[in-house]
Coordinates of C-alpha atoms and ligand atoms in Angstrom, one line a residue:
X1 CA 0.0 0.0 0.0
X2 CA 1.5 3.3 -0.8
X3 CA 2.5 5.1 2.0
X4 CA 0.4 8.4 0.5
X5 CA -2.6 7.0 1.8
X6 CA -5.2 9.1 2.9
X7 CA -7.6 7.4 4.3
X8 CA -9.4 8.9 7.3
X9 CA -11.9 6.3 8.1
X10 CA -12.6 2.8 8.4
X11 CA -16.1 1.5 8.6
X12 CA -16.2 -2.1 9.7
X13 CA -19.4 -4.2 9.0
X14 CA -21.4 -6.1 12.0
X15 CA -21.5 -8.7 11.8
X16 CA -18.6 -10.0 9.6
X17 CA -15.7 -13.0 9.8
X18 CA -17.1 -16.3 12.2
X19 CA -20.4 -17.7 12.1
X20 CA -21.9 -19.9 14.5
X21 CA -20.9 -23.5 12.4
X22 CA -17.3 -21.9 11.7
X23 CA -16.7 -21.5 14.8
X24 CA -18.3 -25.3 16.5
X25 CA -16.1 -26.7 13.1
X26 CA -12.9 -25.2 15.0
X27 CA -13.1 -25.5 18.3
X28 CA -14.5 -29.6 17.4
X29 CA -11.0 -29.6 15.5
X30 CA -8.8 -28.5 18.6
X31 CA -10.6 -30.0 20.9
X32 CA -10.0 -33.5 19.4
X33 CA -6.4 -32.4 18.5
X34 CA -5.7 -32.4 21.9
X35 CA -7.5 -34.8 23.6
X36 CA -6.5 -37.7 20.8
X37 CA -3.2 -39.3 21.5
X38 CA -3.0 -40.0 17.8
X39 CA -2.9 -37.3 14.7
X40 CA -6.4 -36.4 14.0
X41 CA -7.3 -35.9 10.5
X42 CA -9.7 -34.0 8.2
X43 CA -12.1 -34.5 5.5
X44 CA -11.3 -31.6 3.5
X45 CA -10.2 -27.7 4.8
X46 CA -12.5 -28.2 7.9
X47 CA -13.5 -24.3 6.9
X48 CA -12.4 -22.7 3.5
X49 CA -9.6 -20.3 4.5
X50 CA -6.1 -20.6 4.0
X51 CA -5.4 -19.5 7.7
X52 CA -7.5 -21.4 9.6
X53 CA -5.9 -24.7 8.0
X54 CA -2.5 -23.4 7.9
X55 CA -2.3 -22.6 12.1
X56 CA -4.6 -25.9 13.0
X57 CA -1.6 -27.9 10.9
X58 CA 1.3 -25.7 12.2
X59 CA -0.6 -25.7 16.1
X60 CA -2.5 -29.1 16.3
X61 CA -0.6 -31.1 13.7
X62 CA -3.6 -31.7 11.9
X63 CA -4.1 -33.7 8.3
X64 CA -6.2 -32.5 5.5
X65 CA -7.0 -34.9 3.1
X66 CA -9.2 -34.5 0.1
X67 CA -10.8 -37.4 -1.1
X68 CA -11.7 -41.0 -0.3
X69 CA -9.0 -42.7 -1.6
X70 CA -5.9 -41.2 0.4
X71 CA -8.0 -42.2 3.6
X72 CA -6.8 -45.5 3.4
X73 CA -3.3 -44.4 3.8
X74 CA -3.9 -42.0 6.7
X75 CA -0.8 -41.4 8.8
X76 CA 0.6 -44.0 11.0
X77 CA -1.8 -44.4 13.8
X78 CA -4.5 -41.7 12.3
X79 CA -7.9 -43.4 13.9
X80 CA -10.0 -40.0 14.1
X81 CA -11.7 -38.1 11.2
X82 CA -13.6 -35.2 11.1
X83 CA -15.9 -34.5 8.7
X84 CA -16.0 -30.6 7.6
X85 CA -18.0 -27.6 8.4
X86 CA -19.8 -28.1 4.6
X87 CA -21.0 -31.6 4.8
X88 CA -19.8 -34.7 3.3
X89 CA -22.2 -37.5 1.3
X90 CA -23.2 -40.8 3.0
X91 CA -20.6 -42.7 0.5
X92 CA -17.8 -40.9 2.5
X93 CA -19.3 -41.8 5.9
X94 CA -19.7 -45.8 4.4
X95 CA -16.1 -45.1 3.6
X96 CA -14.8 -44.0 7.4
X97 CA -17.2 -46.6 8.7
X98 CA -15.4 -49.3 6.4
X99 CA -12.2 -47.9 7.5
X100 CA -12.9 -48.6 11.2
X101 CA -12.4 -44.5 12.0
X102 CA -13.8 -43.1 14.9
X103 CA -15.2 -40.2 13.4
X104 CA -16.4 -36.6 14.5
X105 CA -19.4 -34.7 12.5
X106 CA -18.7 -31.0 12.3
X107 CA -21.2 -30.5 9.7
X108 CA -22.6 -27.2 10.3
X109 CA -26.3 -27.8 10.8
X110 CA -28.0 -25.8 8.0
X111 CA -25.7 -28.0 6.0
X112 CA -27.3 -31.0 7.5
X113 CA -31.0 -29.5 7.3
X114 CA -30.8 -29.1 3.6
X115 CA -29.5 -32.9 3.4
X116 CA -32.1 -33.7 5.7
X117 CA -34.8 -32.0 3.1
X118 CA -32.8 -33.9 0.4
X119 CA -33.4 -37.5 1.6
X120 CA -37.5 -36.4 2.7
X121 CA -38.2 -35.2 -1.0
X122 CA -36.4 -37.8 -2.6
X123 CA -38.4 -40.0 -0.5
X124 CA -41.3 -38.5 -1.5
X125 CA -40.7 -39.2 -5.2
X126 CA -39.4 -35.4 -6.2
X127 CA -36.6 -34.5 -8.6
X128 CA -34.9 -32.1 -6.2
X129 CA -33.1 -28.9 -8.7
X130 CA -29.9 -28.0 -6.3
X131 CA -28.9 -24.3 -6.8
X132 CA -25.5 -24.3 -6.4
X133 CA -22.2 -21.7 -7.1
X134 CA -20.1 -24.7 -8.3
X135 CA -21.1 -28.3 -8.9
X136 CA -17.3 -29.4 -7.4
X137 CA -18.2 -27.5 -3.8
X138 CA -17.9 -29.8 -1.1
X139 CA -21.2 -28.6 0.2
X140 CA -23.0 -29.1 -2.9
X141 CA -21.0 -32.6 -3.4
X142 CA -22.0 -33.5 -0.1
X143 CA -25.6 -32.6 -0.8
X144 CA -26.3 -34.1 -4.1
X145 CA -24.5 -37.6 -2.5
X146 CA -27.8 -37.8 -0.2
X147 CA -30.2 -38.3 -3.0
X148 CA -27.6 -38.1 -6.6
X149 CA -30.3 -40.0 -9.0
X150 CA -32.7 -37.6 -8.0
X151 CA -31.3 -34.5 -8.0
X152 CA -30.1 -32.2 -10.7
X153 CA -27.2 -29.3 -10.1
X154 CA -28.3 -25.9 -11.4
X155 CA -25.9 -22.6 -11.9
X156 CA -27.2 -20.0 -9.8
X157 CA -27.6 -17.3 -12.0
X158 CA -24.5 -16.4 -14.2
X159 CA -22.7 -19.4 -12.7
X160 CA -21.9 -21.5 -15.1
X161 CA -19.3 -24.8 -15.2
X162 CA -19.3 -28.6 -15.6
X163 CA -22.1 -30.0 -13.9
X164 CA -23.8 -26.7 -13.5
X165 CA -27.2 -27.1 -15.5
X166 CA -28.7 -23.6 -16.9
X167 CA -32.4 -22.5 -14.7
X168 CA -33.0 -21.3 -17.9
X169 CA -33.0 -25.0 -19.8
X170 CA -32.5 -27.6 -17.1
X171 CA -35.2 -30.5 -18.6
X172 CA -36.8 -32.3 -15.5
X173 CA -38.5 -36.0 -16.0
X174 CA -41.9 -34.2 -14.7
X175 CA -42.3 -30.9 -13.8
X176 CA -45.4 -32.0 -11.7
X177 CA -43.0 -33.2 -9.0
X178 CA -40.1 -30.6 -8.5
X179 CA -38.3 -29.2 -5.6
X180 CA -35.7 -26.7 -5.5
X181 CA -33.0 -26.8 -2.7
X182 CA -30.1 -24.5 -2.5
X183 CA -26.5 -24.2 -1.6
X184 CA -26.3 -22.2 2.1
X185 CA -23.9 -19.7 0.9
X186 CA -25.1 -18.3 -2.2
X187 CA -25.7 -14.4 -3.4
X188 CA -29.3 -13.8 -1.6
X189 CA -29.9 -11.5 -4.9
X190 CA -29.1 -14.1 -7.2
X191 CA -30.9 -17.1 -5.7
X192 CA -34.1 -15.3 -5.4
X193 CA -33.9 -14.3 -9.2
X194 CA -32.8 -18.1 -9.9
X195 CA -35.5 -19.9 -8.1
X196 CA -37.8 -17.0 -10.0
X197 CA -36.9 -18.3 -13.5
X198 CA -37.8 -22.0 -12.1
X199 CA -40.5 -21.4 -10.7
X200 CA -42.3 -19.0 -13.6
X201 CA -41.2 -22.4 -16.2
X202 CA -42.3 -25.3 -13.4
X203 CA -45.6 -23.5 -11.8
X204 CA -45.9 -26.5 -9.4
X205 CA -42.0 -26.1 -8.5
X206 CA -42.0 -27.1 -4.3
X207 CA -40.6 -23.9 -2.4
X208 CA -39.4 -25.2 1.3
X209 CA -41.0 -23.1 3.8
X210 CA -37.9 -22.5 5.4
X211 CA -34.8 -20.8 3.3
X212 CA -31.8 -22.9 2.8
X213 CA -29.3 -20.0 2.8
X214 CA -28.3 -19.6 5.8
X215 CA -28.3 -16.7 8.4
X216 CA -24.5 -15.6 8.1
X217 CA -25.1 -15.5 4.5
X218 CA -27.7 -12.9 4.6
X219 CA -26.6 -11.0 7.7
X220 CA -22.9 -10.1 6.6
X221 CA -24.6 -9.5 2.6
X222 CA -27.2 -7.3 4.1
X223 CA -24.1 -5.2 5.9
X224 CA -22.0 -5.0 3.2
X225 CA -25.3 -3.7 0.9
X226 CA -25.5 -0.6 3.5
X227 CA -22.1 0.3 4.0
X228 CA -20.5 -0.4 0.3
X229 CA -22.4 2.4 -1.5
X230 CA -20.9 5.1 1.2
X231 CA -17.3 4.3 1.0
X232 CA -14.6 4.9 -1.9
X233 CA -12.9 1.2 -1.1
X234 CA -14.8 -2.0 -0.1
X235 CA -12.3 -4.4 0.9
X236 CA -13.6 -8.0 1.6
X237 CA -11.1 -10.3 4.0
X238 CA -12.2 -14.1 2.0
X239 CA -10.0 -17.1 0.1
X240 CA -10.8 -17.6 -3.2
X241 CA -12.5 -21.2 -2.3
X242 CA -14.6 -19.5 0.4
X243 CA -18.5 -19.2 -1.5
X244 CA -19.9 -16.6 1.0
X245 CA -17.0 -14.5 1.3
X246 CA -16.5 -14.5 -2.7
X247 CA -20.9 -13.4 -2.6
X248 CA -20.0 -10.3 -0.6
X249 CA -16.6 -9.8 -2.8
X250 CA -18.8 -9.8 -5.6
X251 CA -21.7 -7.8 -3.9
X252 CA -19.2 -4.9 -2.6
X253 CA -17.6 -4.6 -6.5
X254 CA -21.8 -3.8 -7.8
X255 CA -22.0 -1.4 -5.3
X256 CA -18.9 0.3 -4.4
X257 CA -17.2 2.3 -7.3
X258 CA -14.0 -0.3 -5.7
X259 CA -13.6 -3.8 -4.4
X260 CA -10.4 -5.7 -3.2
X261 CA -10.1 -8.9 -2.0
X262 CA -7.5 -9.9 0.0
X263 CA -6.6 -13.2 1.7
X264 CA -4.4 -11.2 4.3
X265 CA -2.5 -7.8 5.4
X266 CA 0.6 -8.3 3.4
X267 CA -2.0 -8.3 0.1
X268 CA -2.7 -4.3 1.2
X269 CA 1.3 -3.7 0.0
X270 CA -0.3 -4.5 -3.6
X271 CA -3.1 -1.8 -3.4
X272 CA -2.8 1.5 -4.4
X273 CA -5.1 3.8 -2.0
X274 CA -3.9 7.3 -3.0
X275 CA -6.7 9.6 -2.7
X276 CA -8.9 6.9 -0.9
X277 CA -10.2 8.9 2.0
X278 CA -13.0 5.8 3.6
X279 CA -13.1 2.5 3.6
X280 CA -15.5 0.2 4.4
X281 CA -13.8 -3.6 5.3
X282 CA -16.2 -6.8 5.8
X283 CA -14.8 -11.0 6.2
X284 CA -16.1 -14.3 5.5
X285 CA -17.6 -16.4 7.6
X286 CA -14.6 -18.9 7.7
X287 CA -12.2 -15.5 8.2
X288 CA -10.7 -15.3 11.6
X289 CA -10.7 -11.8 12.9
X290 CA -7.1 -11.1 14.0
X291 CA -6.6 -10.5 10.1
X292 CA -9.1 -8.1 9.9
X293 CA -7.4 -6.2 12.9
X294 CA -4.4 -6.5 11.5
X295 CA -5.2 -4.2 7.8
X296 CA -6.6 -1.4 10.3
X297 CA -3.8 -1.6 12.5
X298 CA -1.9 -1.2 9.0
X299 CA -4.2 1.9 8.3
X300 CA -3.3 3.2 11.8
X301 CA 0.4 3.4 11.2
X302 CA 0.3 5.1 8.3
X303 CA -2.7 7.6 9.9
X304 CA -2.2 7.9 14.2
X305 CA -5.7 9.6 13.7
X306 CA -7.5 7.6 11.9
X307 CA -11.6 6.9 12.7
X308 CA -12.8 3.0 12.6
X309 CA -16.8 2.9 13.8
X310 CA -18.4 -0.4 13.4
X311 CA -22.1 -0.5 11.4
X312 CA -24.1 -3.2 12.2
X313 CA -25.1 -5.7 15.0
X314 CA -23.5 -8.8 15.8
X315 CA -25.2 -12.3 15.9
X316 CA -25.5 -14.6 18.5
X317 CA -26.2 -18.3 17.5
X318 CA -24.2 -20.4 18.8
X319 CA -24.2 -24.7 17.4
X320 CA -23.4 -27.5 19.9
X321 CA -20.0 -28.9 19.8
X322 CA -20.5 -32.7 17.6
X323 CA -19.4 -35.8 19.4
X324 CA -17.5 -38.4 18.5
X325 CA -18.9 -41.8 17.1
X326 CA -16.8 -44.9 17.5
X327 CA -16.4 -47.1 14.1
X328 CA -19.3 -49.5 14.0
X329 CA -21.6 -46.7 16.1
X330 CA -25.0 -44.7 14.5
X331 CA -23.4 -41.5 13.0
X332 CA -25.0 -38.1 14.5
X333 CA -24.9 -35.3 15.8
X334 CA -26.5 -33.1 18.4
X335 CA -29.3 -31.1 17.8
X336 CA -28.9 -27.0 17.6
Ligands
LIG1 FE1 -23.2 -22.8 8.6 FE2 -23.8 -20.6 7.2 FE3 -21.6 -20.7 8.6 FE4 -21.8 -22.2 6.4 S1 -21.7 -20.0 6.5 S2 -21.0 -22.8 8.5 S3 -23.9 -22.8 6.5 S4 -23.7 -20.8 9.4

């Protein structure tokens, strides 16, 4: 960042950076670090930033692993996985069950209500249309595996990509028995216009009472809609791979005459603020905080006097901790 920065004032959206089922993924993660006398290991980044894998590795001296095959060569001694914050399908649960893993469920659960829905409508004889961002997102691969011959992926709108079908001509085998489900991360804008265009070609298209994107979601895009139109910079904390932080990346840059992304504070050295005079700074979900403090402690050495007010209010959910199953045992979790 260039050192002529002028900017005078930081607006910080409320709430931003950890949800409720980011932070019961975590603290499931160090808990069992700790307490297991063996390395504990993880389907997939238990949360989709860089950060939060990098220090549980570096702290805990916890695995990642990414699909079903390297679980059969899990570290000497490895007889714990965890199952991520988005969800994974029944075929990897077999799998850990096969495996003889003890196994802990951090699934966040409006992850597991929407599979829940899944298995009920396919049950019921539905073809369930998914909305999803990407048809390779563990969440929407861990969906789809609850029900996969009756449900069909579809691009929320101007997502496109292998697997992705188009609301505009997805073909369904009868349009008397439809339900549309959706990702929990998603641009609240863009689903609503998505599940529009279904609904106005399949008039009997089955709404769920009960939204599947989930409160973060909408609470840290509704912030961001107040504060990006107000302020000559939005930047927006998120990794690449995290969906809801990319929705309010995406949101800020429609609203705000400038957007920046950045995974961290040493990004800021990239970013040319000359003549920037207020910024307005948001996080995803899966975004730990400390980096947040650390870009306006960044702002505050180059200006002593700089003003940071927060907009907003802050949530509070908080999820059960999950327990953990013993191989052979009914897999589950506590209720919210
Ligand atoms: Fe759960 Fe929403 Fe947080 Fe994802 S972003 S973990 S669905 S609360």
């Amino acid at each position: 960042m260039t050192q002529a920065s002028s900017v005078q004032h930081v607006i910080l959206a409320k709430p931003r950076g950890f949800c409720a089922g980011v932070v019961m993924a975590i603290e499931a993660v160090e808990k069992a670090a700790q307490q297991e006398s063996k390395p504990l290991t993880v389907y997939h980044s238990i949360v989709h930033n860089h950060t939060v894998v990098e220090r549980l590795t570096g702290r805990h001296g916890v695995h990642f692993v990414e699909d079903l095959d390297v679980l059969d060569a899990l570290p000497a001694g490895g007889e714990t996985l965890v199952f991520s914050a988005h969800g994974v399908s029944p075929q990897v649960k077999a799998r850990a069950r096969e495996l003889g893993l003890s196994t802990i469920d951090a699934t966040c659960p409006l992850v597991t209500k929407v599979h829940t829905e899944a298995k009920k409508y396919a049950r019921e004889g539905y073809t369930i249309l998914l909305i999803g961002d990407s048809a390779r997102h563990q969440e929407v691969i861990g969906t789809l595996g609850e029900a996969p011959e009756a449900t069909i992926i579809v691009g929320v709108l101007g997502k496109t990509g292998e697997g992705l079908h188009d609301p505009h001509t997805v073909t369904v085998p009868d349009p008397e028995k439809l339900v549309v489900l959706t990702q929990t991360t998603l641009s609240v804008d863009d689903t609503r216009r998505t599940v529009a265009i279904l609904k106005a070609r399949f008039p009997a298209l089955v709404i769920p009472p009960s939204e599947d994107l989930c409160y973060a979601t909408k609470n840290r895009q509704d912030e961001v809609r107040r504060i990006a139109p107000k302020v000559d910079v939005f930047l927006v904390l998120t990794s690449t791979h995290s969906s809801n932080g990319m929705r309010l990346y995406e949101l800020a840059a429609e609203l705000c005459p400038r957007a920046e992304r950045l995974e961290s504070v040493s990004d800021l050295a990239a970013l040319d603020l000359s003549g920037v005079r207020t910024v307005g700074i948001s996080s995803a979900a899966s975004t730990p905080d400390d980096l947040v403090q650390a870009v306006i402690e960044q702002f505050r050495a180059i200006n002593p006097a700089l003003q940071v007010t927060e907009q907003g209010e802050w949530e509070n959910i908080v999820f059960r901790e999950p327990k953990k199953v013993g191989p052979g045992e009914q897999l589950g979790r506590l209720p919210v």
